[in-house]
Coordinates of C-alpha atoms (C1' of nucleotides) in Angstrom, one line a residue:
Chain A
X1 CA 102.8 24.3 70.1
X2 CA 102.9 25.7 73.6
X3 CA 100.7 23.3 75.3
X4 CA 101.5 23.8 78.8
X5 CA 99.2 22.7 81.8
X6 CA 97.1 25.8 81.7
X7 CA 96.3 25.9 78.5
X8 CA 94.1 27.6 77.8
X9 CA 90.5 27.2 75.5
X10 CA 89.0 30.1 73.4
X11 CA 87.9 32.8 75.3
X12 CA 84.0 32.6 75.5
X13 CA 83.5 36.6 75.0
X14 CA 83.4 38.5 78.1
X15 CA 79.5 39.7 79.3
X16 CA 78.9 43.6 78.1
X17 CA 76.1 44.1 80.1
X18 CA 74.6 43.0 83.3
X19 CA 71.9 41.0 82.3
X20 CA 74.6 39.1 80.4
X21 CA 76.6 38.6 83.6
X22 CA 73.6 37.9 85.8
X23 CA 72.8 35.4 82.9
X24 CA 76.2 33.7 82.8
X25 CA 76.1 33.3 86.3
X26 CA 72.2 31.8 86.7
X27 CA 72.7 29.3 84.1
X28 CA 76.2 28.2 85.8
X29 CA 73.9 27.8 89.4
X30 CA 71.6 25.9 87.3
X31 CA 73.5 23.2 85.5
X32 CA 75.8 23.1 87.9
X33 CA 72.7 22.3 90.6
X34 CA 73.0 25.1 93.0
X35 CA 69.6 25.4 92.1
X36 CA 67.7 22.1 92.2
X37 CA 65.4 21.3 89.5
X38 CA 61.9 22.4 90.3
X39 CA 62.7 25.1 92.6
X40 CA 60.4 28.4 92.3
X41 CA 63.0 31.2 91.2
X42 CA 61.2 34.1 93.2
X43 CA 63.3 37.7 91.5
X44 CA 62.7 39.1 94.8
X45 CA 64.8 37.1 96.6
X46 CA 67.5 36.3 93.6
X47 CA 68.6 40.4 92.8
X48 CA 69.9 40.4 96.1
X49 CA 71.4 37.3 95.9
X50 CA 73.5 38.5 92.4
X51 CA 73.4 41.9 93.2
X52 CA 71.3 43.5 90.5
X53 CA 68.0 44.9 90.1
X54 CA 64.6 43.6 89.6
X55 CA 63.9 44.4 86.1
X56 CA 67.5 43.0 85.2
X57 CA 66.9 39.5 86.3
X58 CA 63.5 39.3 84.8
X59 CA 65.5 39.4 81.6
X60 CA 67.9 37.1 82.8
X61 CA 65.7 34.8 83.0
X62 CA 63.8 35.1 80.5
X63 CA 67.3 34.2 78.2
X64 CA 67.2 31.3 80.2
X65 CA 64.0 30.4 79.1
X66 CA 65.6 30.3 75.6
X67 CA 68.3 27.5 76.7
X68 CA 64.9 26.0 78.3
X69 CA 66.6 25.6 81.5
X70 CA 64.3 27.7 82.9
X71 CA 60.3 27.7 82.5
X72 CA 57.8 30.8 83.1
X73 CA 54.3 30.4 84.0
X74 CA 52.5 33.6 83.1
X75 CA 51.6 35.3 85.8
X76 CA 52.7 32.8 88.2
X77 CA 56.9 33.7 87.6
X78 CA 60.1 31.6 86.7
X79 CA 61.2 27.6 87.8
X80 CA 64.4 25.8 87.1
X81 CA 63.3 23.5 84.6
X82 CA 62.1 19.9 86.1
X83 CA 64.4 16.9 85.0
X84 CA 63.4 13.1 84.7
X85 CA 64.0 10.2 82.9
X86 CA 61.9 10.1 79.7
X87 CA 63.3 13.7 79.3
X88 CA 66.8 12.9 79.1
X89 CA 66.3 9.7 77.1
X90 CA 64.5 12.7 74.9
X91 CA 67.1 14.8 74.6
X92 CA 69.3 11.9 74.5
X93 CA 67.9 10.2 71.5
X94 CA 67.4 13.7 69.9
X95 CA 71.0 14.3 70.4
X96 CA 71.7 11.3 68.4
X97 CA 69.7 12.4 65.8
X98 CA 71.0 16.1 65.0
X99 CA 74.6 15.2 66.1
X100 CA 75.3 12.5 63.9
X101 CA 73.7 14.2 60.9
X102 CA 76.3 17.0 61.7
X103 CA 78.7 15.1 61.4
X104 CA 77.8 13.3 58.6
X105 CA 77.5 17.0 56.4
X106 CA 81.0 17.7 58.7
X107 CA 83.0 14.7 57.1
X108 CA 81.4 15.4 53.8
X109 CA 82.6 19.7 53.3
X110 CA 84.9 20.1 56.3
X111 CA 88.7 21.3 54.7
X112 CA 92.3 21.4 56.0
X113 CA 91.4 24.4 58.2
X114 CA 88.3 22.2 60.6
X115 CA 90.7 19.3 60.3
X116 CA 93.6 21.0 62.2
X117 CA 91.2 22.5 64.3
X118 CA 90.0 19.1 65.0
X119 CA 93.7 17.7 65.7
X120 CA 94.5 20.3 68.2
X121 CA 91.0 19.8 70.1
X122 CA 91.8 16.4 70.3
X123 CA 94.7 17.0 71.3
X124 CA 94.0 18.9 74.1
X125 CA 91.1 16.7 75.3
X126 CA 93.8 13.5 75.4
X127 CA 96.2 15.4 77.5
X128 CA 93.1 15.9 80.0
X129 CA 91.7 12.5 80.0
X130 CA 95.4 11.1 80.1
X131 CA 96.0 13.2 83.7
X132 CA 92.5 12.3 84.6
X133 CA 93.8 8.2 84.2
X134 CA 97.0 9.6 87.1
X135 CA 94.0 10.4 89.2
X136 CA 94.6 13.8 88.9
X137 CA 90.9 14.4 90.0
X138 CA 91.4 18.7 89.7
X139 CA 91.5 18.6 85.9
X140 CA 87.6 17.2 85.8
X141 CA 86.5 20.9 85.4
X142 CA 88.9 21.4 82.7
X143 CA 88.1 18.0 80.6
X144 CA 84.7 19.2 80.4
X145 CA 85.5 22.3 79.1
X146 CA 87.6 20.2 76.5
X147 CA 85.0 17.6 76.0
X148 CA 82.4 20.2 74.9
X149 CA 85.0 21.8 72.5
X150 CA 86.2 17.9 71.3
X151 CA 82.3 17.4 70.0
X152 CA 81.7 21.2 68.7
X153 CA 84.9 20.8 66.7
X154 CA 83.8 17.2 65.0
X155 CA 80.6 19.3 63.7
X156 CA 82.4 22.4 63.4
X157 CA 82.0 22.0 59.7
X158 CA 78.0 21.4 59.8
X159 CA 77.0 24.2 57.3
X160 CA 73.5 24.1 59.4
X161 CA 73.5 26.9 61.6
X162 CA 70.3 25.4 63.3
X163 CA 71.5 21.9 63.5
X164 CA 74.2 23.3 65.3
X165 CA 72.2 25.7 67.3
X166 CA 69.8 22.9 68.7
X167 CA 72.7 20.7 69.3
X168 CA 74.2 23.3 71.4
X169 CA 71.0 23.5 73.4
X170 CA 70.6 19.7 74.0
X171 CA 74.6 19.5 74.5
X172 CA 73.9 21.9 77.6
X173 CA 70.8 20.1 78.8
X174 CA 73.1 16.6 79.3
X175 CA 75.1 18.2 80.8
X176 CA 73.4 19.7 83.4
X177 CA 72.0 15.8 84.1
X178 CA 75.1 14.8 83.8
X179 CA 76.0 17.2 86.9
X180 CA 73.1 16.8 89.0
X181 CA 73.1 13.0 88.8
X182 CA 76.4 13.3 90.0
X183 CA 77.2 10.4 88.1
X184 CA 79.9 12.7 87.9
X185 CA 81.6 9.8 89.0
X186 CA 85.0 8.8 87.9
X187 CA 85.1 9.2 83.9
X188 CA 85.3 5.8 83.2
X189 CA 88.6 4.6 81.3
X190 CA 87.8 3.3 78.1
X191 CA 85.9 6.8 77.2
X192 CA 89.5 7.7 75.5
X193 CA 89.3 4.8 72.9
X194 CA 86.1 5.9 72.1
X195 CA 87.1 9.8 71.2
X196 CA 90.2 8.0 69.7
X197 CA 88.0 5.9 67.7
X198 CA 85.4 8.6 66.8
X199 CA 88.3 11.1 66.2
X200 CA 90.5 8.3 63.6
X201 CA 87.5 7.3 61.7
X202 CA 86.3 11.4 60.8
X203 CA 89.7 12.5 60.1
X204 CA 89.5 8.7 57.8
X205 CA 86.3 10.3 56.1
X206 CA 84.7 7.0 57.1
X207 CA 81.5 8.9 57.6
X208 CA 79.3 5.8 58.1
X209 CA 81.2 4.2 60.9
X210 CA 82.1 7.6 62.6
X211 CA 78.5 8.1 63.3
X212 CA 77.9 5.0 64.1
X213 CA 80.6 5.1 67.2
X214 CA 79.2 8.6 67.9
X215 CA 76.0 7.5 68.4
X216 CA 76.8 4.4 70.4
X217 CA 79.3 7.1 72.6
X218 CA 76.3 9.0 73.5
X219 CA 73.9 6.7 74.3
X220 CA 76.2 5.0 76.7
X221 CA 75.1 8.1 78.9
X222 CA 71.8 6.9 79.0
X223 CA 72.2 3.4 80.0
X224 CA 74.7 4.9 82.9
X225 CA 71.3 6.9 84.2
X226 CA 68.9 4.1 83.5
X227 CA 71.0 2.2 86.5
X228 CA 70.0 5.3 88.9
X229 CA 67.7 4.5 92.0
X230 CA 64.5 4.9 90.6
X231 CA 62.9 7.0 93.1
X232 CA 66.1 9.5 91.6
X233 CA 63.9 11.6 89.3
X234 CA 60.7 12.4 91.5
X235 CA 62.8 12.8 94.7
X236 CA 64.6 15.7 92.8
X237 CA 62.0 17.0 90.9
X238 CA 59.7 17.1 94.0
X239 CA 58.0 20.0 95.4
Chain B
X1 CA 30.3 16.9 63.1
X2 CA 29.1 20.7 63.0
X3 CA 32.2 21.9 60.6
X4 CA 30.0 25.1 59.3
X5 CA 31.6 27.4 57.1
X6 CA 33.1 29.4 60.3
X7 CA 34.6 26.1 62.1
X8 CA 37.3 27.3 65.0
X9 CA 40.4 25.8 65.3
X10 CA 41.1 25.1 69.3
X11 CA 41.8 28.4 71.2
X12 CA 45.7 29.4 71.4
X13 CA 45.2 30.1 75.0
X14 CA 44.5 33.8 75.7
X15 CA 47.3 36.1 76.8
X16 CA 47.2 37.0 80.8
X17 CA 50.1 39.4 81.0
X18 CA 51.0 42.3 78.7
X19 CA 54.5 41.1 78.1
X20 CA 53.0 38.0 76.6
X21 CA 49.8 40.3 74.7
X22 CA 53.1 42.6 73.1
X23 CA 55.0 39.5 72.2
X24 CA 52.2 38.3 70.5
X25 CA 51.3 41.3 68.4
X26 CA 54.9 41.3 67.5
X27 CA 55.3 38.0 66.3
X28 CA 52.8 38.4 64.5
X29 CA 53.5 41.9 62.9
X30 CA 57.4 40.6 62.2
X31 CA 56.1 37.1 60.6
X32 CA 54.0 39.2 58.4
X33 CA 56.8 41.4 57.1
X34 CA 55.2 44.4 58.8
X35 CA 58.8 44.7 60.5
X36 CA 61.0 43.8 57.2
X37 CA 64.1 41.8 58.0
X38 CA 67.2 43.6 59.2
X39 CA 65.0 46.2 60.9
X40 CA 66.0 47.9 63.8
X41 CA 63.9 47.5 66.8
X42 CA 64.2 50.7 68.9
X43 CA 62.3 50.5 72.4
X44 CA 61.7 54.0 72.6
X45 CA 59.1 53.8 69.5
X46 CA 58.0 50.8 69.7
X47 CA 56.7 51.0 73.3
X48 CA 54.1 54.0 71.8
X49 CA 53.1 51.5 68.9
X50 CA 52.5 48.9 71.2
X51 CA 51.0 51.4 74.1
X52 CA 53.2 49.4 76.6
X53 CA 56.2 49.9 78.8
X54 CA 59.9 50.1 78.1
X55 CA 61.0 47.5 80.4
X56 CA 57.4 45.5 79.2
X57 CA 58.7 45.6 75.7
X58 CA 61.8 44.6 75.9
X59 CA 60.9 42.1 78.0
X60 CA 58.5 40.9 74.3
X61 CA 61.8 41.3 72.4
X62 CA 63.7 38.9 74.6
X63 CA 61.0 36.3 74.1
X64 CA 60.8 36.6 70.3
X65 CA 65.2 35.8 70.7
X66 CA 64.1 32.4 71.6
X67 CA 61.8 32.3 68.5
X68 CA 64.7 33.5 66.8
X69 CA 63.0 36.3 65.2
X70 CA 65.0 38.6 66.6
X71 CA 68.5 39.2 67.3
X72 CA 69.9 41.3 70.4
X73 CA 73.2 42.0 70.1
X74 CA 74.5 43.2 73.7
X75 CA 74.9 46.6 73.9
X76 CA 73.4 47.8 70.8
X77 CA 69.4 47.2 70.8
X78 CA 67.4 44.4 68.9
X79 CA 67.2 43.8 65.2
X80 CA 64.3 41.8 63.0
X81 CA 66.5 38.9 62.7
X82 CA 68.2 38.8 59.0
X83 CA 66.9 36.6 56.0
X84 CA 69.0 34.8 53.1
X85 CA 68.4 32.0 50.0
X86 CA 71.0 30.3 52.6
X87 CA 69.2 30.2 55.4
X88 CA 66.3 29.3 54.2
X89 CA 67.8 26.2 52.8
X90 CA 68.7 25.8 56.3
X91 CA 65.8 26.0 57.8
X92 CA 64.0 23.4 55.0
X93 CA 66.4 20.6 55.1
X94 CA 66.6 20.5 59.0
X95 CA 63.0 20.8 58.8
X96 CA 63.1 17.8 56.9
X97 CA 65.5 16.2 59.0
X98 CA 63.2 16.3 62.2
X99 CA 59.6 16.1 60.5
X100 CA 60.3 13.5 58.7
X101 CA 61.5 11.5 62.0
X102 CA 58.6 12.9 63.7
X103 CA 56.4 11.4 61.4
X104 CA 58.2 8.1 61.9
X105 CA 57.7 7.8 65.4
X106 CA 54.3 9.2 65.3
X107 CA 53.6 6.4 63.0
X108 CA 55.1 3.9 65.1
X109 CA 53.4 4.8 68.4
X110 CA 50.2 6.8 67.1
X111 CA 47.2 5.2 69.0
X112 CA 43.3 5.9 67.6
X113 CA 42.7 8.6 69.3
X114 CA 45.7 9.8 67.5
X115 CA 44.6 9.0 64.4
X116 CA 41.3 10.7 65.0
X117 CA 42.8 14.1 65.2
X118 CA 44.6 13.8 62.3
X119 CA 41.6 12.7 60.1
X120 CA 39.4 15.7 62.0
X121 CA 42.9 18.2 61.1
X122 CA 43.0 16.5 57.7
X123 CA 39.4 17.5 57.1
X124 CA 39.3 21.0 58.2
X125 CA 42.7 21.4 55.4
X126 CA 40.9 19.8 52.7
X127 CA 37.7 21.9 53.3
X128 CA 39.6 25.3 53.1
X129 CA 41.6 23.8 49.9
X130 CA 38.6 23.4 48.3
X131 CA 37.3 26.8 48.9
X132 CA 40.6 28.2 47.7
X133 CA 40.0 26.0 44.5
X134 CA 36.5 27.8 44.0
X135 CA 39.2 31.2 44.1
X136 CA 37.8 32.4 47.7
X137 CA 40.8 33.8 48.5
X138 CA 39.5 35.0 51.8
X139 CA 39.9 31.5 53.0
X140 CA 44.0 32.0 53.0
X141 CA 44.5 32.7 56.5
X142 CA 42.3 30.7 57.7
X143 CA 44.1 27.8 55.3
X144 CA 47.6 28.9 56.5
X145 CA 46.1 28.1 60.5
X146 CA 44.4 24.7 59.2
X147 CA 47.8 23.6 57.4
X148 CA 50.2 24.3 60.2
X149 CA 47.5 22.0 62.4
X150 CA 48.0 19.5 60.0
X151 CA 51.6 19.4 60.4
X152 CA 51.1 19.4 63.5
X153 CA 48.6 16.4 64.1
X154 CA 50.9 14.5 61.6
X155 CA 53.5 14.7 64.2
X156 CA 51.4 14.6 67.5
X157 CA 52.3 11.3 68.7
X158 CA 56.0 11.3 68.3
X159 CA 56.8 11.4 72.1
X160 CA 60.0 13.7 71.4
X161 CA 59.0 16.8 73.5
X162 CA 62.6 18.3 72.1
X163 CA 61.8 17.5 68.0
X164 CA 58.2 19.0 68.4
X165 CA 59.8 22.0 70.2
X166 CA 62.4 22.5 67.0
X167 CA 60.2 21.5 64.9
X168 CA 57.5 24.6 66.0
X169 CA 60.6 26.8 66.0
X170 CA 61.3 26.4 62.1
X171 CA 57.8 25.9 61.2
X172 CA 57.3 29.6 62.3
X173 CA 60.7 30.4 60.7
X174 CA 59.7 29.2 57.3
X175 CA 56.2 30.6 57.7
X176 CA 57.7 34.1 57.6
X177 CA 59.9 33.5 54.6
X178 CA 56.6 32.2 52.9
X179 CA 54.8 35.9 53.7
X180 CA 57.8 38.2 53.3
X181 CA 58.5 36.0 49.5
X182 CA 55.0 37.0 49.0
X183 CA 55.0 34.0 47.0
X184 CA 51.9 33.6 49.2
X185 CA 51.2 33.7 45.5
X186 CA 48.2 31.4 44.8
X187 CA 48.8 28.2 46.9
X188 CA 49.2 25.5 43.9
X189 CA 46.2 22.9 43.0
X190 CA 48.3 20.0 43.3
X191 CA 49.3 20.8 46.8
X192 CA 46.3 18.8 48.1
X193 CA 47.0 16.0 46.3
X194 CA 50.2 16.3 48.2
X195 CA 48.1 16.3 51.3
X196 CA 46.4 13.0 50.3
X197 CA 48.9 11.0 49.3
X198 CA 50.8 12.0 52.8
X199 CA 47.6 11.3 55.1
X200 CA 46.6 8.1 53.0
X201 CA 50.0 6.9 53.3
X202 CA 50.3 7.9 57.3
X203 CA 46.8 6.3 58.1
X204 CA 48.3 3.0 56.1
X205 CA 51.2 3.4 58.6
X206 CA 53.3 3.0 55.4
X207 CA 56.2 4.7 57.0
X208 CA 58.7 4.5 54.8
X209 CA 56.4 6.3 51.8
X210 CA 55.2 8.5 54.0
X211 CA 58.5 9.8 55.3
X212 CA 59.4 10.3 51.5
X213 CA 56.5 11.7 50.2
X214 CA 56.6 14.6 53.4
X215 CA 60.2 14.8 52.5
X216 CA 59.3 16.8 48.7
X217 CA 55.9 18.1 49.8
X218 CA 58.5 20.3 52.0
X219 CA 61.5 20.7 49.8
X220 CA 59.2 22.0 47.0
X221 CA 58.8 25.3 48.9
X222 CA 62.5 25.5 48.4
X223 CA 62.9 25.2 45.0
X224 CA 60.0 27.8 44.6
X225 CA 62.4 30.3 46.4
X226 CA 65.0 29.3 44.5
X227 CA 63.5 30.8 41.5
X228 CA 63.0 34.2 43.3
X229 CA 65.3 37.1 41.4
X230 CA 68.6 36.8 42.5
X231 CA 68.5 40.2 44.4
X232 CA 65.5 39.5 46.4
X233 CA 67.3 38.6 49.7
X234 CA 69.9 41.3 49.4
X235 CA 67.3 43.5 48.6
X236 CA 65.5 42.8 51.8
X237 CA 67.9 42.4 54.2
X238 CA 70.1 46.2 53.2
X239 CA 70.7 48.5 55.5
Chain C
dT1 C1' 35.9 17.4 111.4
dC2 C1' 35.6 19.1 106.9
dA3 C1' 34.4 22.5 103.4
dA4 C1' 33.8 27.2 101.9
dT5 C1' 34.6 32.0 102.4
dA6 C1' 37.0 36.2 103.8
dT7 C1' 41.2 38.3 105.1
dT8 C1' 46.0 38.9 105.0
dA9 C1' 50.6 38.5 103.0
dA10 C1' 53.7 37.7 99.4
dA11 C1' 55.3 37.8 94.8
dT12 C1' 54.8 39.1 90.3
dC13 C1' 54.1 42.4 86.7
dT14 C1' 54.4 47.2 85.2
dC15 C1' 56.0 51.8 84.6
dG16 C1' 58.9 56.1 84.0
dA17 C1' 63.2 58.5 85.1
dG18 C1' 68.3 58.5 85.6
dA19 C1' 73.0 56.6 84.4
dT20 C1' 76.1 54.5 80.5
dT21 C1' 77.1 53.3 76.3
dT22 C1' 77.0 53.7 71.3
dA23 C1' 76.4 56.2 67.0
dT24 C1' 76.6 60.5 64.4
dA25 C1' 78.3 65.0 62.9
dC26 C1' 81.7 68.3 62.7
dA27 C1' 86.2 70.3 62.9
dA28 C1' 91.2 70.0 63.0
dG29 C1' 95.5 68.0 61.5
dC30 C1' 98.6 65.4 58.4
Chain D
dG1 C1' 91.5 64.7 50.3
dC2 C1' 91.5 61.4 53.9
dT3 C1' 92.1 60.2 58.5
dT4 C1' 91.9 61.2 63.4
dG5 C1' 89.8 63.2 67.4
dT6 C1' 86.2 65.7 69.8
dA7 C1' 81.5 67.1 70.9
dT8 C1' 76.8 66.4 70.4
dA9 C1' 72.7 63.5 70.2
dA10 C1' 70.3 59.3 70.5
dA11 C1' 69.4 54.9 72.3
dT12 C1' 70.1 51.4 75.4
dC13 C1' 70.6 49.6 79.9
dT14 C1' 69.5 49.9 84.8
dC15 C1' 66.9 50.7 88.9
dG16 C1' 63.3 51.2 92.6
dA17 C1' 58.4 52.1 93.7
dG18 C1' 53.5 51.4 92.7
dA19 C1' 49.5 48.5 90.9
dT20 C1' 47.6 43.5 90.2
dT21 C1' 47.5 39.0 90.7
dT22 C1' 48.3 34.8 93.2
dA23 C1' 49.0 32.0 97.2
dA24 C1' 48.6 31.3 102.3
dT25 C1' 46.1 31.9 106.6
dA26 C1' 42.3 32.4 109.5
dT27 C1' 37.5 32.4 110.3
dT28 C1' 32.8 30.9 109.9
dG29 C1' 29.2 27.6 109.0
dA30 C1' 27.4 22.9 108.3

DNA sequence: TCAATATTAAATCTCGAGATTTATACAAGC
DNA sequence: GCTTGTATAAATCTCGAGATTTAATATTGA
């Protein structure tokens, strides 16, 4: 396999329309913190801002209402969603709960097909997180992407189109805490054993302890935000 | 209390803007079948219907994609959002999945005023069952609102903001399949029993039976679809 | 000085017309 | 006869301006 430095992940479908692209690039501002939780989204102010017309980012934001990074207020227009702590242990604990079902149902009908699609995520997430141990600090972007793919290809083999549709919502909410908190701090070393150890034990079929480590691997994300200042939460969500 | 024969359920909030007025009509209209599954949603007729606005309506349509009710599909106009035994089955066992935790944690951190609700909700249900008993089938509506407020106060204390926000999502989901399967067919006798034996056992904070006994009061609906001709779905979702 | 009201400004919501894209029908060619 | 290509028609997407509602400011009275 050619598995150069650029390799390259699945092409996520290029944006047909504008509201699309205007969408795209909102919920990239938004998880990525450009715009701070609690701030008032005023579409006057924003067409200009992606070049686009009124109506158009109305509807962008409505979609964004749909990944619930956005909330509407009747007639009193759009926010970026408020953050805190009980919310992410929420969507935290919630994550637990749909992902390691997923995975469960994954172990139990996935064939040779999600296994090799497994391999080569894996794969390609060790390569990142091996140059990310040579302090190679510019392929962060890239292990994300790779992270995200690592976890939708253990559950790739979830029959449950809604179990994997809500995961994909809460997977997107971390991560925008994860950003923001900017606990984005150095990804911590011994996160590779534990993708090693989740990855061995699925590809094993060992369904009980796979889900087991999964869980434990994503609630270790909430005990690194429990240590935050605890003003964190309001002093962001303020205003 | 003054429960009279017309007793209200609390007020759904009245609808300030006329995006939110059209997306409720059309909910409404597509959960009752009046827009059969697969159906294409054109703007141009729809905004006549609804004596609204083009932009207005699609700006409805958008909001009924995070309901999942409908589908957009980029450049090619919105489409009542397909139906299948599959799905269904989808819908059911996550439902499970997340009530039945719901339930757990409501049990676990319900306080009296909690449990107050749920004998008042509990009440209102068994009232209308025993009107639809005495074959006053005018009384279904108003027993369809009554049961979903049940479900509802069953889970109220579960402090998961995220599971109560799924949970309403496939509530509604499975509340279409119920119409459109016009199995609204008479609602069985021994479904209040059901309703006993799952608020006895949730007022005994008995969360292990109670969990169980949710559990097949909500996978019966499935094997009642089960039995539907083998066409039906294909039938309904042509074109 | 504080509370309540009236006035002003801003932002949202709403609408219909124009520009693009998609789907359909028909004819020509292999 | 079937496929390919073109032309027509329909529907969607997009935009800016006008009507309503909400928020902010200034004024008046106690």
């Amino acid at each position: 396999m050619n598995d150069t430095a650029t390799l390259q992940t699945p092409a996520p479908a290029e944006p047909k329309t504008l509201v699309e692209a205007a969408y795209n690039r909102l919920r990239r501002d938004i998880i990525e913190g450009v715009h701070p939780p609690g701030e008032k989204l005023r579409v006057e102010h924003l067409k200009d801002q992606y070049e686009v017309g009124a109506g158009t980012l109305r509807e962008a934001l409505l979609m964004l209402v749909t990944d619930a990074l956005v909330v509407g207020q009747g007639q009193r227009g759009f926010r970026v969603a408020p953050i805190s702590l009980a919310d992410f242990e929420d969507i935290t604990r919630t994550r637990v709960l749909l992902e390691t079902e997923a995975l469960r149902q994954s172990i139990a009908r996935g064939d040779e097909a999600w296994e090799a699609a497994l391999v080569a995520a894996f794969h390609r997430l060790s390569r990142a997180e091996q140059k990310l141990a040579e302090h190679d600090v510019s392929t962060t972007e890239e292990w994300e992407v790779r992270n995200r793919a690592f976890h939708e290809a253990l559950i790739a083999a979830c029959p449950s189109r809604w179990i994997r549709h809500f995961q994909h919502i809460l997977y997107q909410q971390s991560e925008r805490y994860r950003r923001i908190s900017l606990f984005r701090q150095p990804i911590p070393r011994d996160i590779h054993a534990e993708h090693q150890a989740i990855f061995d034990t699925t590809l094993a079929h060992d369904a009980t302890r796979a889900t087991s480590i999964l869980s434990e691997h994503i609630l270790r994300t909430l005990d690194a935000v429990k240590r935050m200042p605890s003003d964190f939460f309001t002093a962001k969500t303020a205003r």
